[in-house]
């Protein structure tokens, strides 16, 4: 609802001042806020000036519009031309302000005089200026607050930047720590793998080769292993090797040395000037010490690094220590092996030269490990002129096995002097071994050749079967069931077997090292031996039995690697070139008196059915 509060005609400046004073009075009576009242009067004054500048008469309309509030409303002030036909722009939008209460209708006579109206205008101006002062103070306060806020933001930004920098440093340190840990893990893994590869060998040559393969080129551009034992051998041959000054100092002091243009400051390692043999690359010399100083390991820094860092040098020193232990173990092993082999070879027999027969023997020590010292062969005459051919294998290896083998060989010869048969000899050996060496066992086969007989009498104690090549070239094995191994803790009496062995025939005795291979068993090896023997001719066997023995070994040991000793004894019966009137072959030496013959053919068949030994009563 709109209520008109009056209309004022304005034709002069005085009229404009009176109208303005009336509007001020109405706004004041309506309790308009001072700032709103000042804004309204300032805007009205500006319009009044424009209207007076245009000329003609104008009317100021004052209206009050009630609002839904209980008493208040809105005051609208508009200026319109007094004459509607007056040319000019249309009336502008009314001015206004909110009034908290309804003002009284002003009267023209109640208007303020101009001087008072002017003073009242100054009051409004003062009010506005007071408000401006308050606002300025607020602005200053807010400016100070803003400054403090900015300072806080800057401090917070600095703190955040410092925290971010600290976080980046922590991340960088964490990455560095992880990289160091990963590098340490790789070094430890390499150390473990290298130690396993090196300590698995008992050959110092193989150890040095593996060490070179492991360290070059990642850890060393060049590697030299100075072994003092080899140096002594080189002095005998007139060979002189050059070594760096760092290696010489390390050998003399027993302390690792680092030779470079700049000190390495490595833990536990001395610093030396650059080496004359490697002036541009750093050299690390590490003594190889186990129970004794065995040599010096010299490494030239790889191309991928300027030198050796602390972690790598610590790993290399520890690896050198383990290499020292491996080299010392290899040296002791080789000494032990050489002693056992020397002892065993010393106990092997020089073969006799029986008339009408050719003998050849071979002994090869194991090419791997300590499997040496248990195999032996023997051939000798009994008092009645018979030839005994023996081959055996003692369980176990090393010096103890070689000693036991010597005892068995001596005991066997002693029992053979009493003209015992092969079975009787094995029975006595079995009884002796059970009582003297209850923890060791042995296999053996004994074959007896009597002059003038075309048969061989033999007995076996758990030994691989002998192989026979007939005069017609056919090859077979003596597959009668053997007796138990010598020394087994059960009583046993061995049994003799008899097989035909006509002139031109050959009997091959051997140990399991010749035919047995891992994952294959023994039967395939025996079959290869049978095939190899079948390829030899009678003239080859008679003219050069040593070459024939080598021909048997070659196809079975072509890989040159065998885990056990190898013994082979070849016995060939000569073909007679001239016969005496009684039809016997002509022999170059005196012929022994004929002895009692062995068991009959029927007894042999019976023996094969019964087996190689029978339990003693």
Coordinates of C-alpha atoms in Angstrom, one line a residue:
X1 CA 0.0 0.0 0.0
X2 CA 1.5 3.3 -1.1
X3 CA 0.7 6.6 0.6
X4 CA 1.7 10.0 -0.8
X5 CA 3.3 12.3 1.6
X6 CA 3.3 15.3 -0.5
X7 CA 4.5 17.0 -3.7
X8 CA 6.9 19.9 -3.9
X9 CA 7.2 22.2 -6.9
X10 CA 10.8 23.1 -7.7
X11 CA 11.6 25.9 -9.9
X12 CA 14.6 27.5 -8.2
X13 CA 17.5 26.7 -6.0
X14 CA 15.6 27.7 -3.0
X15 CA 12.8 25.4 -3.9
X16 CA 15.3 22.6 -4.3
X17 CA 16.7 23.4 -0.9
X18 CA 13.3 23.4 0.7
X19 CA 12.3 20.1 -0.9
X20 CA 15.6 18.5 0.2
X21 CA 15.0 19.8 3.8
X22 CA 11.5 18.2 3.7
X23 CA 12.9 14.9 2.6
X24 CA 15.5 15.0 5.4
X25 CA 12.8 15.8 7.9
X26 CA 10.6 12.8 6.7
X27 CA 13.6 10.4 6.7
X28 CA 14.5 11.6 10.2
X29 CA 11.0 11.2 11.4
X30 CA 10.9 7.7 10.0
X31 CA 14.0 6.8 12.0
X32 CA 16.1 6.1 8.9
X33 CA 19.7 5.2 9.7
X34 CA 22.0 8.1 9.4
X35 CA 24.1 6.5 6.7
X36 CA 21.1 5.6 4.6
X37 CA 19.6 9.1 5.2
X38 CA 22.9 10.6 4.1
X39 CA 23.1 8.4 1.0
X40 CA 19.5 9.3 0.1
X41 CA 20.0 13.1 0.5
X42 CA 23.3 13.0 -1.4
X43 CA 21.7 11.2 -4.3
X44 CA 18.7 13.6 -4.2
X45 CA 21.0 16.6 -4.2
X46 CA 22.7 15.3 -7.3
X47 CA 19.4 14.9 -9.1
X48 CA 18.2 18.3 -8.1
X49 CA 21.3 19.8 -9.6
X50 CA 20.7 18.0 -12.8
X51 CA 17.0 19.0 -12.9
X52 CA 17.8 22.7 -12.2
X53 CA 20.5 22.5 -14.9
X54 CA 17.9 21.4 -17.5
X55 CA 15.6 24.3 -16.7
X56 CA 11.7 24.3 -16.5
X57 CA 9.9 23.4 -13.3
X58 CA 10.0 20.0 -11.6
X59 CA 7.9 18.2 -9.0
X60 CA 9.3 16.2 -6.1
X61 CA 6.9 13.4 -5.2
X62 CA 7.3 11.8 -1.7
X63 CA 5.6 8.4 -1.2
X64 CA 5.6 5.9 1.6
X65 CA 5.1 2.2 0.8
X66 CA 4.2 -0.1 3.6
X67 CA 6.0 -3.4 3.9
X68 CA 4.8 -6.6 5.6
X69 CA 6.6 -5.4 8.7
X70 CA 4.3 -4.1 11.5
X71 CA 5.1 -0.3 11.3
X72 CA 7.9 0.2 8.8
X73 CA 8.0 0.7 5.1
X74 CA 10.0 2.3 2.3
X75 CA 10.3 6.0 1.4
X76 CA 10.4 6.7 -2.3
X77 CA 11.5 10.1 -3.7
X78 CA 11.0 10.8 -7.4
X79 CA 11.5 13.9 -9.6
X80 CA 9.1 14.6 -12.5
X81 CA 8.7 17.5 -14.9
X82 CA 5.9 19.8 -13.8
X83 CA 4.7 20.1 -17.4
X84 CA 4.4 16.7 -19.1
X85 CA 4.8 18.3 -22.5
X86 CA 8.2 19.6 -21.5
X87 CA 10.8 18.0 -23.8
X88 CA 13.6 16.1 -22.2
X89 CA 14.5 12.7 -20.9
X90 CA 12.0 10.7 -19.0
X91 CA 11.9 10.6 -15.2
X92 CA 14.6 8.6 -13.5
X93 CA 13.9 5.7 -11.2
X94 CA 12.8 6.9 -7.7
X95 CA 15.2 7.2 -4.9
X96 CA 14.5 5.5 -1.6
X97 CA 15.4 4.1 1.8
X98 CA 13.9 1.9 4.3
X99 CA 12.1 3.4 7.3
X100 CA 11.7 1.5 10.5
X101 CA 8.4 3.4 11.3
X102 CA 5.9 5.5 9.4
X103 CA 6.8 9.2 9.3
X104 CA 4.3 12.0 9.9
X105 CA 3.0 13.8 6.9
X106 CA 5.1 16.9 6.5
X107 CA 3.5 20.4 6.0
X108 CA 5.0 23.1 3.9
X109 CA 4.9 25.5 6.8
X110 CA 6.7 23.1 9.0
X111 CA 9.8 23.0 6.8
X112 CA 13.1 24.1 8.2
X113 CA 14.5 27.5 7.3
X114 CA 17.4 27.3 4.9
X115 CA 20.2 28.1 7.4
X116 CA 18.9 25.5 9.7
X117 CA 18.6 23.1 6.8
X118 CA 22.2 23.8 5.9
X119 CA 23.4 23.1 9.5
X120 CA 21.3 20.0 9.5
X121 CA 23.1 19.0 6.3
X122 CA 26.4 19.5 8.2
X123 CA 25.2 17.2 10.9
X124 CA 24.5 14.6 8.4
X125 CA 27.9 15.1 6.9
X126 CA 29.4 14.9 10.4
X127 CA 27.5 11.7 11.0
X128 CA 28.8 10.3 7.7
X129 CA 32.3 11.4 8.6
X130 CA 32.0 9.7 12.0
X131 CA 30.9 6.6 10.3
X132 CA 33.8 7.0 7.9
X133 CA 36.1 7.3 10.9
X134 CA 34.7 4.2 12.4
X135 CA 35.0 2.4 9.1
X136 CA 38.6 3.7 8.7
X137 CA 39.4 2.4 12.2
X138 CA 37.8 -0.9 11.2
X139 CA 39.8 -0.9 8.0
X140 CA 43.0 -0.2 9.9
X141 CA 42.1 -2.9 12.3
X142 CA 41.3 -5.3 9.5
X143 CA 44.5 -4.2 7.7
X144 CA 46.5 -5.0 10.8
X145 CA 44.7 -8.3 11.1
X146 CA 45.4 -8.9 7.4
X147 CA 49.0 -8.1 7.9
X148 CA 49.2 -10.4 10.9
X149 CA 47.4 -13.0 8.8
X150 CA 49.8 -12.5 6.0
X151 CA 52.7 -12.8 8.4
X152 CA 51.2 -16.0 9.8
X153 CA 50.6 -17.3 6.2
X154 CA 54.2 -16.5 5.3
X155 CA 55.4 -18.2 8.5
X156 CA 53.2 -21.2 7.8
X157 CA 54.4 -21.2 4.2
X158 CA 58.0 -21.1 5.5
X159 CA 57.2 -23.9 7.9
X160 CA 55.5 -25.9 5.2
X161 CA 58.5 -25.3 2.9
X162 CA 60.9 -26.4 5.7
X163 CA 58.7 -29.4 6.4
X164 CA 58.7 -30.3 2.7
X165 CA 62.5 -29.8 2.5
X166 CA 62.9 -32.0 5.6
X167 CA 60.5 -34.6 4.0
X168 CA 62.5 -34.5 0.8
X169 CA 65.7 -35.0 2.8
X170 CA 64.1 -37.9 4.7
X171 CA 63.0 -39.4 1.4
X172 CA 66.4 -38.9 0.0
X173 CA 68.0 -40.5 3.1
X174 CA 65.5 -43.3 2.9
X175 CA 66.3 -44.0 -0.7
X176 CA 70.0 -43.8 0.0
X177 CA 69.5 -46.2 3.0
X178 CA 67.5 -48.6 0.8
X179 CA 70.1 -48.4 -1.9
X180 CA 72.9 -49.1 0.6
X181 CA 70.8 -52.0 2.1
X182 CA 70.2 -53.4 -1.3
X183 CA 73.8 -53.1 -2.3
X184 CA 74.8 -54.7 1.0
X185 CA 72.3 -57.5 0.3
X186 CA 73.7 -58.0 -3.2
X187 CA 77.3 -58.1 -1.8
X188 CA 76.3 -60.6 0.9
X189 CA 74.4 -62.7 -1.7
X190 CA 77.4 -62.6 -4.0
X191 CA 79.7 -63.5 -1.1
X192 CA 77.5 -66.5 -0.2
X193 CA 77.3 -67.7 -3.8
X194 CA 81.0 -67.2 -4.4
X195 CA 81.9 -69.0 -1.2
X196 CA 79.7 -72.0 -2.1
X197 CA 81.2 -72.1 -5.6
X198 CA 84.8 -71.9 -4.3
X199 CA 84.6 -74.2 -1.3
X200 CA 82.9 -77.0 -3.4
X201 CA 86.2 -77.6 -5.2
X202 CA 89.3 -79.4 -3.9
X203 CA 91.6 -78.3 -6.7
X204 CA 93.5 -75.1 -6.2
X205 CA 93.6 -74.6 -10.0
X206 CA 89.9 -74.9 -10.2
X207 CA 89.5 -72.5 -7.2
X208 CA 91.6 -69.9 -8.9
X209 CA 89.7 -70.3 -12.2
X210 CA 86.3 -69.9 -10.4
X211 CA 87.5 -66.9 -8.5
X212 CA 88.6 -65.2 -11.7
X213 CA 85.2 -65.9 -13.3
X214 CA 83.4 -64.6 -10.3
X215 CA 85.3 -61.3 -9.8
X216 CA 86.0 -60.2 -13.4
X217 CA 84.9 -57.9 -14.8
X218 CA 82.4 -56.6 -12.2
X219 CA 84.8 -56.3 -9.3
X220 CA 88.2 -56.3 -11.0
X221 CA 89.7 -55.3 -14.3
X222 CA 92.6 -57.6 -13.7
X223 CA 93.1 -60.3 -11.1
X224 CA 96.3 -62.1 -10.0
X225 CA 96.6 -64.9 -7.5
X226 CA 100.2 -65.2 -6.1
X227 CA 100.5 -68.6 -4.4
X228 CA 103.7 -69.1 -2.5
X229 CA 103.8 -72.9 -3.2
X230 CA 103.6 -72.3 -6.9
X231 CA 106.2 -69.6 -6.6
X232 CA 108.6 -72.2 -5.2
X233 CA 107.8 -74.4 -8.2
X234 CA 108.4 -71.5 -10.6
X235 CA 111.9 -71.0 -9.1
X236 CA 112.8 -74.5 -9.9
X237 CA 111.7 -74.0 -13.5
X238 CA 113.5 -70.7 -13.8
X239 CA 110.2 -68.7 -14.3
X240 CA 110.0 -65.3 -12.5
X241 CA 106.7 -63.5 -12.1
X242 CA 106.3 -59.8 -11.4
X243 CA 104.2 -58.7 -8.5
X244 CA 103.0 -55.2 -7.5
X245 CA 104.6 -53.5 -4.5
X246 CA 101.3 -53.6 -2.7
X247 CA 101.3 -57.4 -3.1
X248 CA 104.8 -57.7 -1.7
X249 CA 103.9 -55.4 1.3
X250 CA 100.8 -57.5 1.9
X251 CA 102.8 -60.7 1.8
X252 CA 105.4 -59.2 4.2
X253 CA 103.0 -57.6 6.7
X254 CA 99.9 -59.9 6.4
X255 CA 97.7 -56.8 6.0
X256 CA 95.7 -55.7 3.0
X257 CA 97.2 -52.8 1.0
X258 CA 95.5 -50.2 -1.3
X259 CA 97.8 -48.6 -3.9
X260 CA 96.4 -45.4 -5.6
X261 CA 97.1 -41.8 -6.3
X262 CA 94.6 -40.8 -3.6
X263 CA 94.3 -42.5 -0.2
X264 CA 91.4 -44.9 0.0
X265 CA 90.9 -44.7 3.8
X266 CA 89.4 -48.2 3.7
X267 CA 88.8 -50.0 7.0
X268 CA 91.7 -52.2 8.0
X269 CA 93.6 -51.5 4.8
X270 CA 96.9 -49.6 4.4
X271 CA 97.5 -46.9 1.8
X272 CA 100.4 -47.0 -0.6
X273 CA 101.5 -44.9 -3.6
X274 CA 100.3 -45.9 -7.1
X275 CA 101.7 -49.2 -8.4
X276 CA 104.3 -49.1 -11.2
X277 CA 102.5 -52.0 -12.8
X278 CA 99.2 -50.2 -12.7
X279 CA 99.8 -46.4 -12.5
X280 CA 96.4 -45.3 -13.6
X281 CA 94.1 -47.7 -11.8
X282 CA 94.0 -48.4 -8.0
X283 CA 95.2 -51.8 -6.9
X284 CA 94.0 -53.8 -3.9
X285 CA 96.3 -56.5 -2.5
X286 CA 94.8 -58.9 0.1
X287 CA 96.9 -61.6 1.8
X288 CA 95.5 -65.1 1.6
X289 CA 95.8 -66.4 5.2
X290 CA 94.2 -69.6 6.6
X291 CA 96.3 -71.7 9.0
X292 CA 99.3 -70.0 7.3
X293 CA 99.9 -67.3 4.7
X294 CA 99.4 -69.1 1.4
X295 CA 99.6 -66.2 -1.0
X296 CA 98.2 -62.8 -2.0
X297 CA 95.2 -61.8 -4.1
X298 CA 95.8 -58.7 -6.2
X299 CA 92.8 -56.9 -7.8
X300 CA 92.9 -53.9 -10.2
X301 CA 89.9 -51.6 -9.9
X302 CA 87.2 -52.2 -12.6
X303 CA 86.5 -49.6 -15.4
X304 CA 83.0 -49.0 -13.9
X305 CA 84.4 -47.6 -10.7
X306 CA 87.1 -45.1 -9.8
X307 CA 88.4 -47.4 -7.0
X308 CA 87.2 -49.8 -4.3
X309 CA 84.7 -48.5 -1.7
X310 CA 84.5 -49.5 1.9
X311 CA 81.7 -52.1 1.5
X312 CA 83.3 -53.8 -1.5
X313 CA 86.7 -53.9 0.1
X314 CA 85.2 -55.5 3.3
X315 CA 83.4 -58.1 1.1
X316 CA 86.6 -58.8 -0.9
X317 CA 88.7 -59.3 2.3
X318 CA 86.2 -61.7 3.7
X319 CA 86.0 -63.6 0.3
X320 CA 89.8 -63.7 0.3
X321 CA 89.7 -65.3 3.7
X322 CA 87.3 -68.0 2.5
X323 CA 89.4 -68.5 -0.6
X324 CA 92.4 -69.0 1.7
X325 CA 90.6 -71.7 3.6
X326 CA 89.6 -73.4 0.4
X327 CA 93.1 -73.3 -1.0
X328 CA 94.5 -74.7 2.2
X329 CA 91.9 -77.5 2.2
X330 CA 92.7 -78.2 -1.4
X331 CA 96.5 -78.4 -0.6
X332 CA 95.9 -80.7 2.4
X333 CA 93.5 -82.8 0.3
X334 CA 96.0 -83.1 -2.5
X335 CA 98.7 -84.1 0.0
X336 CA 96.5 -86.7 1.5
X337 CA 95.4 -88.0 -1.9
X338 CA 98.9 -88.1 -3.1
X339 CA 100.0 -90.0 0.0
X340 CA 97.2 -92.5 -0.3
X341 CA 97.8 -93.0 -4.1
X342 CA 101.6 -93.4 -3.5
X343 CA 100.9 -95.9 -0.7
X344 CA 98.5 -97.8 -2.9
X345 CA 100.7 -97.8 -6.0
X346 CA 103.6 -99.0 -3.8
X347 CA 101.6 -102.0 -2.8
X348 CA 100.5 -103.0 -6.3
X349 CA 102.3 -106.0 -7.7
X350 CA 104.7 -106.1 -10.7
X351 CA 103.1 -108.7 -12.9
X352 CA 104.9 -112.0 -13.4
X353 CA 105.5 -113.5 -16.8
X354 CA 104.1 -117.0 -16.7
X355 CA 104.8 -119.2 -19.6
X356 CA 101.9 -119.5 -22.1
X357 CA 100.1 -116.5 -20.7
X358 CA 100.1 -112.7 -21.2
X359 CA 99.1 -110.4 -18.3
X360 CA 98.3 -106.7 -18.3
X361 CA 97.0 -104.6 -15.5
X362 CA 95.8 -101.0 -15.1
X363 CA 95.2 -98.9 -12.0
X364 CA 93.6 -95.5 -12.2
X365 CA 92.8 -93.4 -9.0
X366 CA 89.5 -91.6 -8.8
X367 CA 89.4 -88.4 -10.7
X368 CA 87.0 -86.8 -8.2
X369 CA 87.0 -86.6 -4.4
X370 CA 88.9 -88.8 -1.9
X371 CA 87.7 -92.1 -3.5
X372 CA 91.2 -93.6 -3.5
X373 CA 93.0 -96.3 -1.7
X374 CA 90.7 -99.3 -1.7
X375 CA 91.1 -101.2 -5.0
X376 CA 93.9 -103.6 -5.8
X377 CA 95.1 -106.3 -8.1
X378 CA 97.6 -109.1 -7.6
X379 CA 99.1 -112.0 -9.6
X380 CA 101.6 -114.5 -8.3
X381 CA 102.6 -118.2 -8.4
X382 CA 101.7 -120.8 -5.8
X383 CA 104.2 -123.4 -4.8
X384 CA 102.7 -125.9 -7.2
X385 CA 103.3 -123.6 -10.1
X386 CA 99.7 -122.4 -10.4
X387 CA 99.1 -118.7 -11.2
X388 CA 96.7 -116.8 -9.0
X389 CA 95.1 -113.7 -10.4
X390 CA 93.3 -111.6 -7.8
X391 CA 91.4 -108.3 -7.9
X392 CA 89.5 -106.7 -4.9
X393 CA 87.9 -103.6 -3.5
X394 CA 87.9 -102.5 0.1
X395 CA 84.9 -100.4 1.3
X396 CA 85.9 -96.9 2.3
X397 CA 88.7 -94.7 0.9
X398 CA 91.8 -92.9 1.9
X399 CA 94.8 -94.0 3.9
X400 CA 92.9 -96.4 6.1
X401 CA 91.4 -98.2 3.1
X402 CA 94.9 -98.4 1.5
X403 CA 96.3 -99.9 4.7
X404 CA 93.5 -102.5 5.0
X405 CA 94.0 -103.3 1.3
X406 CA 97.7 -104.0 2.0
X407 CA 96.8 -106.2 5.0
X408 CA 94.3 -108.2 2.8
X409 CA 96.9 -108.5 0.0
X410 CA 99.5 -109.8 2.4
X411 CA 97.1 -112.2 4.1
X412 CA 95.9 -113.5 0.8
X413 CA 99.5 -114.3 -0.3
X414 CA 100.1 -116.0 3.0
X415 CA 97.0 -118.2 2.6
X416 CA 97.9 -119.0 -1.0
X417 CA 101.4 -120.3 -0.1
X418 CA 99.6 -123.3 1.6
X419 CA 98.2 -124.3 -1.8
X420 CA 94.7 -123.4 -0.8
X421 CA 92.0 -123.2 -3.5
X422 CA 90.5 -119.8 -4.4
X423 CA 87.4 -120.6 -2.2
X424 CA 89.6 -121.6 0.7
X425 CA 91.6 -118.4 0.5
X426 CA 88.4 -116.2 0.4
X427 CA 87.0 -118.2 3.4
X428 CA 90.1 -117.5 5.5
X429 CA 90.1 -113.8 4.4
X430 CA 86.5 -113.5 5.4
X431 CA 87.2 -115.0 8.8
X432 CA 90.2 -112.7 9.3
X433 CA 88.4 -109.5 8.3
X434 CA 85.4 -110.3 10.5
X435 CA 87.7 -110.4 13.6
X436 CA 90.3 -107.8 12.8
X437 CA 88.4 -105.1 10.9
X438 CA 84.7 -105.6 11.8
X439 CA 83.7 -102.2 10.4
X440 CA 85.2 -102.7 7.0
X441 CA 84.1 -105.0 4.2
X442 CA 85.7 -106.0 0.9
X443 CA 84.9 -107.7 -2.4
X444 CA 87.3 -109.9 -4.2
X445 CA 87.6 -112.5 -7.0
X446 CA 90.4 -115.1 -7.1
X447 CA 91.2 -117.1 -10.3
X448 CA 93.7 -120.0 -10.5
X449 CA 95.4 -121.1 -13.7
X450 CA 97.2 -124.4 -13.6
X451 CA 99.8 -125.4 -16.2
X452 CA 98.5 -127.8 -18.7
X453 CA 94.8 -127.3 -17.9
X454 CA 92.2 -125.7 -20.1
X455 CA 90.1 -124.6 -17.2
X456 CA 90.1 -121.8 -14.7
X457 CA 89.1 -122.3 -11.1
X458 CA 87.7 -119.2 -9.4
X459 CA 85.7 -117.9 -6.5
X460 CA 84.1 -114.6 -5.8
X461 CA 83.2 -112.7 -2.6
X462 CA 80.5 -110.2 -3.7
X463 CA 82.6 -109.0 -6.7
X464 CA 81.3 -107.9 -10.1
X465 CA 81.4 -110.9 -12.5
X466 CA 84.6 -111.7 -14.5
X467 CA 84.3 -111.5 -18.3
X468 CA 85.6 -114.2 -20.6
X469 CA 86.4 -113.9 -24.3
X470 CA 86.6 -117.3 -26.0
X471 CA 89.1 -118.3 -28.7
X472 CA 86.3 -117.9 -31.2
X473 CA 85.6 -114.3 -30.2
X474 CA 82.4 -114.9 -28.2
X475 CA 82.2 -113.0 -24.9
X476 CA 80.4 -114.1 -21.8
X477 CA 80.3 -113.3 -18.1
X478 CA 81.0 -115.7 -15.3
X479 CA 77.6 -115.2 -13.8
X480 CA 77.6 -117.9 -11.1
X481 CA 76.2 -116.5 -7.9
X482 CA 79.0 -114.9 -5.9
X483 CA 79.5 -115.3 -2.2
X484 CA 78.9 -112.6 0.4
X485 CA 81.3 -109.7 0.8
X486 CA 84.3 -110.3 2.9
X487 CA 83.8 -109.2 6.5
X488 CA 80.0 -109.4 6.5
X489 CA 79.1 -110.5 10.1
X490 CA 77.8 -113.9 9.1
X491 CA 79.8 -117.1 8.8
X492 CA 80.3 -118.3 5.2
X493 CA 82.3 -120.9 3.4
X494 CA 83.0 -119.9 -0.2
X495 CA 82.7 -122.3 -3.2
X496 CA 85.0 -122.9 -6.2
X497 CA 83.7 -122.6 -9.7
X498 CA 85.3 -124.1 -12.8
X499 CA 85.0 -122.7 -16.4
X500 CA 86.6 -123.6 -19.7
X501 CA 89.5 -121.4 -20.8
X502 CA 91.0 -122.8 -24.0
X503 CA 94.1 -121.4 -25.6
X504 CA 93.4 -118.0 -27.3
X505 CA 90.9 -117.2 -24.6
X506 CA 91.1 -114.2 -22.2
X507 CA 89.8 -113.5 -18.7
X508 CA 89.2 -109.9 -17.6
X509 CA 88.9 -109.1 -13.9
X510 CA 88.0 -105.5 -12.8
X511 CA 86.5 -103.4 -10.0
X512 CA 83.2 -101.6 -9.9
X513 CA 84.8 -98.3 -10.6
X514 CA 85.2 -99.3 -14.2
X515 CA 81.6 -100.2 -14.9
X516 CA 79.5 -98.4 -12.3
X517 CA 78.2 -94.9 -12.9
X518 CA 75.8 -92.8 -11.0
X519 CA 72.1 -93.0 -12.1
X520 CA 73.0 -95.9 -14.3
X521 CA 73.9 -98.8 -12.1
X522 CA 76.4 -101.5 -12.9
X523 CA 74.7 -103.6 -15.6
X524 CA 75.0 -101.1 -18.5
X525 CA 78.8 -100.7 -17.7
X526 CA 79.3 -104.5 -17.8
X527 CA 77.5 -104.6 -21.1
X528 CA 79.9 -101.9 -22.5
X529 CA 82.9 -103.9 -21.2
X530 CA 81.6 -107.1 -23.0
X531 CA 81.2 -105.1 -26.2
X532 CA 84.7 -103.6 -25.9
X533 CA 86.3 -107.0 -25.3
X534 CA 84.4 -108.4 -28.3
X535 CA 86.1 -105.9 -30.6
X536 CA 89.6 -107.2 -29.7
X537 CA 91.2 -109.9 -31.8
X538 CA 93.4 -112.8 -30.6
X539 CA 96.5 -111.4 -32.2
X540 CA 96.0 -108.0 -30.5
X541 CA 95.6 -109.7 -27.1
X542 CA 98.7 -111.9 -27.7
X543 CA 101.0 -109.3 -29.3
X544 CA 100.3 -106.3 -27.0
X545 CA 98.2 -107.0 -24.0
X546 CA 98.9 -103.5 -22.6
X547 CA 97.4 -101.9 -25.6
X548 CA 94.5 -104.3 -25.3
X549 CA 94.0 -103.2 -21.7
X550 CA 94.0 -99.5 -22.8
X551 CA 91.5 -100.3 -25.5
X552 CA 89.2 -101.8 -22.9
X553 CA 89.4 -98.7 -20.6
X554 CA 88.9 -96.1 -23.3
X555 CA 85.2 -96.6 -24.2
X556 CA 84.3 -97.0 -20.5
X557 CA 86.2 -93.9 -19.3
X558 CA 85.9 -91.7 -22.3
X559 CA 84.6 -88.8 -20.2
X560 CA 87.8 -89.0 -18.0
X561 CA 85.7 -88.4 -14.9
X562 CA 85.1 -91.3 -12.5
X563 CA 84.2 -91.2 -8.9
X564 CA 86.0 -94.4 -7.8
X565 CA 89.3 -96.2 -8.3
X566 CA 89.6 -98.4 -11.4
X567 CA 91.5 -101.7 -11.4
X568 CA 91.6 -104.0 -14.4
X569 CA 93.6 -107.3 -14.8
X570 CA 93.7 -109.0 -18.2
X571 CA 94.8 -112.6 -18.4
X572 CA 95.2 -114.1 -21.8
X573 CA 96.0 -117.8 -22.6
X574 CA 98.4 -118.0 -25.5
X575 CA 97.7 -120.0 -28.6
X576 CA 100.5 -122.7 -28.9
X577 CA 102.8 -122.2 -31.9
X578 CA 104.6 -125.5 -31.5
X579 CA 103.5 -128.6 -29.6
X580 CA 105.6 -131.3 -27.9
X581 CA 104.9 -134.9 -28.7
X582 CA 102.4 -135.1 -25.9
X583 CA 100.5 -132.3 -27.5
X584 CA 101.2 -129.7 -24.7
X585 CA 102.4 -126.2 -25.7
X586 CA 106.1 -125.5 -25.7
X587 CA 107.0 -123.2 -22.8
X588 CA 110.1 -121.1 -22.5
X589 CA 110.6 -121.8 -18.8
X590 CA 110.6 -125.0 -16.8
X591 CA 107.3 -126.6 -16.5
X592 CA 105.8 -127.1 -13.1
X593 CA 104.7 -130.6 -12.1
X594 CA 101.1 -131.2 -12.7
X595 CA 98.9 -130.8 -9.6
X596 CA 95.6 -132.3 -8.8
X597 CA 92.9 -131.2 -11.1
X598 CA 90.0 -129.2 -10.0
X599 CA 86.4 -130.3 -9.7
X600 CA 84.6 -132.0 -12.5
X601 CA 82.2 -130.4 -14.8
X602 CA 79.3 -131.9 -13.0
X603 CA 80.5 -130.4 -9.7
X604 CA 80.7 -127.0 -11.4
X605 CA 77.1 -127.2 -12.5
X606 CA 76.1 -128.2 -9.0
X607 CA 78.1 -125.3 -7.6
X608 CA 76.3 -122.8 -9.9
X609 CA 73.0 -124.0 -8.7
X610 CA 74.0 -123.8 -5.0
X611 CA 75.6 -120.3 -5.1
X612 CA 79.0 -118.9 -4.2
X613 CA 79.1 -119.8 -0.5
X614 CA 77.5 -122.0 2.0
X615 CA 77.0 -121.3 5.7
X616 CA 79.7 -122.8 7.8
X617 CA 78.6 -125.3 10.4

